[in-house]
């Protein structure tokens, strides 16, 4: 059985991450990310990958929003690798990085309320998040009728 692990993303992963996010975006689970955005934010990403091989089976990113706030975004696991705990481990790895960076709060915008609740996130009113957080939302086809749930974890 192939051995999988979490590691920081590398430049060779970008095409895989792009495809993975596009597949999820087609099902309206999350927003796609353009190549230029993925290249410039590559250091935000952690990926799930086989020890031997170039594929990427999952990804998640931690995007710093402000001095006391970061966003967990672009979380996706390929369907064949879901429900094995990898999604949780990716989120935990991003949260752990936030702690290392000295951040006090992480948030996410999601449809997967129970998944994030299990990890310690709590639902908050979107007004509780700073205005800057919404800068990407204008690119969303659903803007301004956003139906995602805002969830926060205090660290
Ligand atoms: C959301 C997503 C990333 C979760 O990834 P995942 O790898 O399946 O996550 P986990 O395996 O850690 O947890 C998923 C569920 O499987 C369960 N699970 C974990 N390990 C398990 C195991 N060994 N056996 C049975 N169930 C297990 C968890 O309890 C969890 O249940 P919950 O969702 O009711 O809390 C994945 O479903 C996905 O990519 N979805 C499409 C994109 C998306 O919606 N992204 C979120 C945008 S914020």
Short mmCIF file of C-alpha atoms and ligand atoms in Angstrom, two decimals:
data_model
loop_
_atom_site.label_atom_id
_atom_site.label_comp_id
_atom_site.label_asym_id
_atom_site.label_seq_id
_atom_site.Cartn_x
_atom_site.Cartn_y
_atom_site.Cartn_z
CA UNK A 1 0.00 0.00 0.00
CA UNK A 2 1.36 3.44 -0.91
CA UNK A 3 2.61 5.58 1.95
CA UNK A 4 1.14 9.09 2.13
CA UNK A 5 2.34 12.08 4.08
CA UNK A 6 1.77 15.81 4.54
CA UNK A 7 4.46 18.21 3.35
CA UNK A 8 4.84 21.85 2.30
CA UNK A 9 3.80 22.36 -1.34
CA UNK A 10 6.45 22.54 -4.06
CA UNK A 11 6.38 24.33 -7.36
CA UNK A 12 5.75 21.01 -9.20
CA UNK A 13 2.54 20.58 -7.20
CA UNK A 14 0.82 23.66 -8.59
CA UNK A 15 -0.79 21.96 -11.59
CA UNK A 16 -2.12 19.19 -9.35
CA UNK A 17 -3.46 21.66 -6.78
CA UNK A 18 -5.07 23.70 -9.54
CA UNK A 19 -6.84 20.60 -10.95
CA UNK A 20 -7.95 19.40 -7.54
CA UNK A 21 -9.46 22.77 -6.62
CA UNK A 22 -11.09 23.07 -10.04
CA UNK A 23 -12.81 19.70 -9.59
CA UNK A 24 -14.15 20.81 -6.19
CA UNK A 25 -15.14 24.22 -7.56
CA UNK A 26 -17.22 22.55 -10.31
CA UNK A 27 -19.24 20.97 -7.52
CA UNK A 28 -19.43 24.40 -5.83
CA UNK A 29 -17.63 23.20 -2.68
CA UNK A 30 -15.07 26.01 -2.88
CA UNK A 31 -13.63 28.71 -5.12
CA UNK A 32 -11.09 27.79 -7.82
CA UNK A 33 -7.67 29.45 -7.62
CA UNK A 34 -5.95 30.91 -10.69
CA UNK A 35 -2.41 29.77 -11.52
CA UNK A 36 -0.88 33.17 -10.75
CA UNK A 37 -2.54 33.13 -7.34
CA UNK A 38 -1.32 29.59 -6.62
CA UNK A 39 2.24 30.48 -7.58
CA UNK A 40 2.28 33.62 -5.45
CA UNK A 41 0.66 31.86 -2.46
CA UNK A 42 2.43 28.53 -2.83
CA UNK A 43 4.12 28.88 0.56
CA UNK A 44 0.67 28.94 2.20
CA UNK A 45 -0.04 25.38 1.04
CA UNK A 46 0.41 21.99 2.66
CA UNK A 47 -0.28 18.96 0.48
CA UNK A 48 -1.12 15.29 0.94
CA UNK A 49 1.20 13.31 -1.32
CA UNK A 50 2.64 9.84 -1.78
CA UNK A 51 6.22 9.38 -0.54
CA UNK A 52 7.13 7.97 -3.95
CA UNK A 53 5.47 9.88 -6.74
CA UNK A 54 4.58 13.29 -8.01
CA UNK A 55 0.82 13.29 -7.45
CA UNK A 56 -1.08 15.45 -4.96
CA UNK A 57 -4.12 13.88 -3.31
CA UNK A 58 -5.12 16.78 -1.07
CA UNK A 59 -4.28 20.33 -0.13
CA UNK A 60 -5.03 23.10 2.33
CA UNK A 61 -3.69 26.61 2.78
CA UNK A 62 -3.21 29.03 5.64
CA UNK A 63 -3.53 32.60 4.42
CA UNK A 64 -2.57 35.36 6.83
CA UNK A 65 -5.30 38.00 6.79
CA UNK A 66 -4.26 40.38 9.55
CA UNK A 67 -2.00 40.58 12.60
CA UNK A 68 -4.29 38.34 14.65
CA UNK A 69 -6.15 36.41 12.00
CA UNK A 70 -5.48 33.79 9.32
CA UNK A 71 -7.79 31.91 6.99
CA UNK A 72 -7.89 28.18 6.37
CA UNK A 73 -8.83 27.91 2.72
CA UNK A 74 -8.63 25.73 -0.37
CA UNK A 75 -9.11 22.53 1.61
CA UNK A 76 -9.68 19.57 -0.70
CA UNK A 77 -9.06 15.82 -0.66
CA UNK A 78 -9.50 13.64 -3.75
CA UNK A 79 -12.69 11.55 -3.33
CA UNK A 80 -10.76 8.22 -3.19
CA UNK A 81 -8.77 9.48 -0.19
CA UNK A 82 -11.62 11.03 1.79
CA UNK A 83 -12.91 9.76 5.17
CA UNK A 84 -9.47 8.52 6.20
CA UNK A 85 -8.65 11.44 8.46
CA UNK A 86 -6.42 13.30 5.97
CA UNK A 87 -8.66 16.38 5.72
CA UNK A 88 -8.59 16.75 9.50
CA UNK A 89 -4.82 16.31 9.55
CA UNK A 90 -4.36 18.98 6.88
CA UNK A 91 -6.45 21.47 8.87
CA UNK A 92 -4.58 20.59 12.07
CA UNK A 93 -1.26 21.12 10.29
CA UNK A 94 -2.38 24.60 9.15
CA UNK A 95 -3.64 25.44 12.66
CA UNK A 96 -0.33 24.31 14.11
CA UNK A 97 1.49 26.60 11.68
CA UNK A 98 -0.74 29.48 12.77
CA UNK A 99 0.29 28.81 16.39
CA UNK A 100 3.97 28.78 15.36
CA UNK A 101 3.46 32.12 13.62
CA UNK A 102 1.98 33.61 16.81
CA UNK A 103 -1.53 34.04 15.46
CA UNK A 104 -4.50 34.07 17.84
CA UNK A 105 -7.39 33.17 15.58
CA UNK A 106 -8.06 31.20 12.43
CA UNK A 107 -11.27 31.27 10.45
CA UNK A 108 -12.78 29.51 7.49
CA UNK A 109 -15.74 30.02 5.17
CA UNK A 110 -17.31 26.67 4.52
CA UNK A 111 -20.31 24.44 3.84
CA UNK A 112 -18.81 21.67 6.02
CA UNK A 113 -20.01 22.89 9.40
CA UNK A 114 -19.88 19.58 11.30
CA UNK A 115 -16.43 18.72 9.92
CA UNK A 116 -14.96 21.99 11.26
CA UNK A 117 -16.96 21.80 14.51
CA UNK A 118 -15.37 18.45 15.23
CA UNK A 119 -11.98 20.15 14.87
CA UNK A 120 -12.88 22.88 17.38
CA UNK A 121 -14.20 25.65 15.15
CA UNK A 122 -17.36 27.53 16.14
CA UNK A 123 -19.82 29.31 13.87
CA UNK A 124 -19.73 33.10 14.05
CA UNK A 125 -21.71 35.87 12.45
CA UNK A 126 -19.88 37.00 9.31
CA UNK A 127 -19.94 40.60 10.61
CA UNK A 128 -17.45 39.52 13.27
CA UNK A 129 -14.74 39.11 10.62
CA UNK A 130 -12.83 42.20 9.47
CA UNK A 131 -13.74 43.85 6.17
CA UNK A 132 -10.42 42.88 4.60
CA UNK A 133 -11.47 39.24 4.66
CA UNK A 134 -14.03 39.91 1.95
CA UNK A 135 -11.57 41.15 -0.67
CA UNK A 136 -11.66 37.80 -2.53
CA UNK A 137 -15.42 37.54 -2.37
CA UNK A 138 -16.01 39.99 -5.20
CA UNK A 139 -14.49 37.36 -7.52
CA UNK A 140 -16.98 34.74 -6.38
CA UNK A 141 -19.89 33.97 -8.74
CA UNK A 142 -22.19 33.90 -5.70
CA UNK A 143 -21.27 37.41 -4.54
CA UNK A 144 -23.09 39.05 -2.75
CA UNK A 145 -25.45 36.14 -1.96
CA UNK A 146 -22.89 34.16 0.02
CA UNK A 147 -24.29 31.06 1.71
CA UNK A 148 -21.04 29.85 3.26
CA UNK A 149 -20.76 29.65 7.03
CA UNK A 150 -18.05 31.62 8.84
CA UNK A 151 -16.30 29.55 11.51
CA UNK A 152 -13.55 30.57 13.90
CA UNK A 153 -11.07 28.80 16.16
CA UNK A 154 -9.39 30.73 18.97
CA UNK A 155 -5.82 29.49 19.47
C1 LIG B 1 -14.11 18.37 3.43
C2 LIG B 1 -13.02 17.38 3.07
C3 LIG B 1 -11.72 18.14 2.81
C4 LIG B 1 -12.83 16.40 4.22
O1 LIG B 1 -11.71 15.56 3.91
P1 LIG B 1 -11.57 14.12 4.55
O2 LIG B 1 -10.20 13.64 4.26
O3 LIG B 1 -12.70 13.25 4.12
O4 LIG B 1 -11.71 14.47 6.09
P2 LIG B 1 -11.62 13.46 7.32
O5 LIG B 1 -11.42 12.06 6.83
O6 LIG B 1 -10.65 14.00 8.26
O7 LIG B 1 -13.06 13.61 7.94
C5 LIG B 1 -14.22 13.38 7.14
C6 LIG B 1 -15.19 12.52 7.91
O8 LIG B 1 -14.70 11.18 7.91
C7 LIG B 1 -14.68 10.70 9.23
N1 LIG B 1 -13.53 9.80 9.33
C8 LIG B 1 -12.24 10.14 9.48
N2 LIG B 1 -11.48 9.03 9.55
C9 LIG B 1 -12.32 7.99 9.40
C10 LIG B 1 -12.14 6.59 9.34
N3 LIG B 1 -10.93 6.04 9.45
N4 LIG B 1 -13.23 5.81 9.14
C11 LIG B 1 -14.46 6.37 9.01
N5 LIG B 1 -14.69 7.70 9.05
C12 LIG B 1 -13.64 8.47 9.24
C13 LIG B 1 -14.55 11.92 10.12
O9 LIG B 1 -15.08 11.67 11.40
C14 LIG B 1 -15.32 12.96 9.36
O10 LIG B 1 -16.67 12.97 9.69
P3 LIG B 1 -17.48 14.40 9.74
O11 LIG B 1 -17.28 15.07 8.39
O12 LIG B 1 -18.88 13.98 9.99
O13 LIG B 1 -16.85 15.20 10.82
C15 LIG B 1 -13.41 16.56 1.81
O14 LIG B 1 -14.70 16.00 2.01
C16 LIG B 1 -13.41 17.37 0.52
O15 LIG B 1 -12.37 17.53 -0.13
N6 LIG B 1 -14.57 17.87 0.12
C17 LIG B 1 -14.68 18.65 -1.11
C18 LIG B 1 -14.08 20.02 -0.95
C19 LIG B 1 -14.64 20.78 0.25
O16 LIG B 1 -15.83 20.76 0.52
N7 LIG B 1 -13.74 21.47 0.93
C20 LIG B 1 -14.08 22.24 2.12
C21 LIG B 1 -14.11 23.66 1.77
S1 LIG B 1 -14.00 24.61 3.26
#
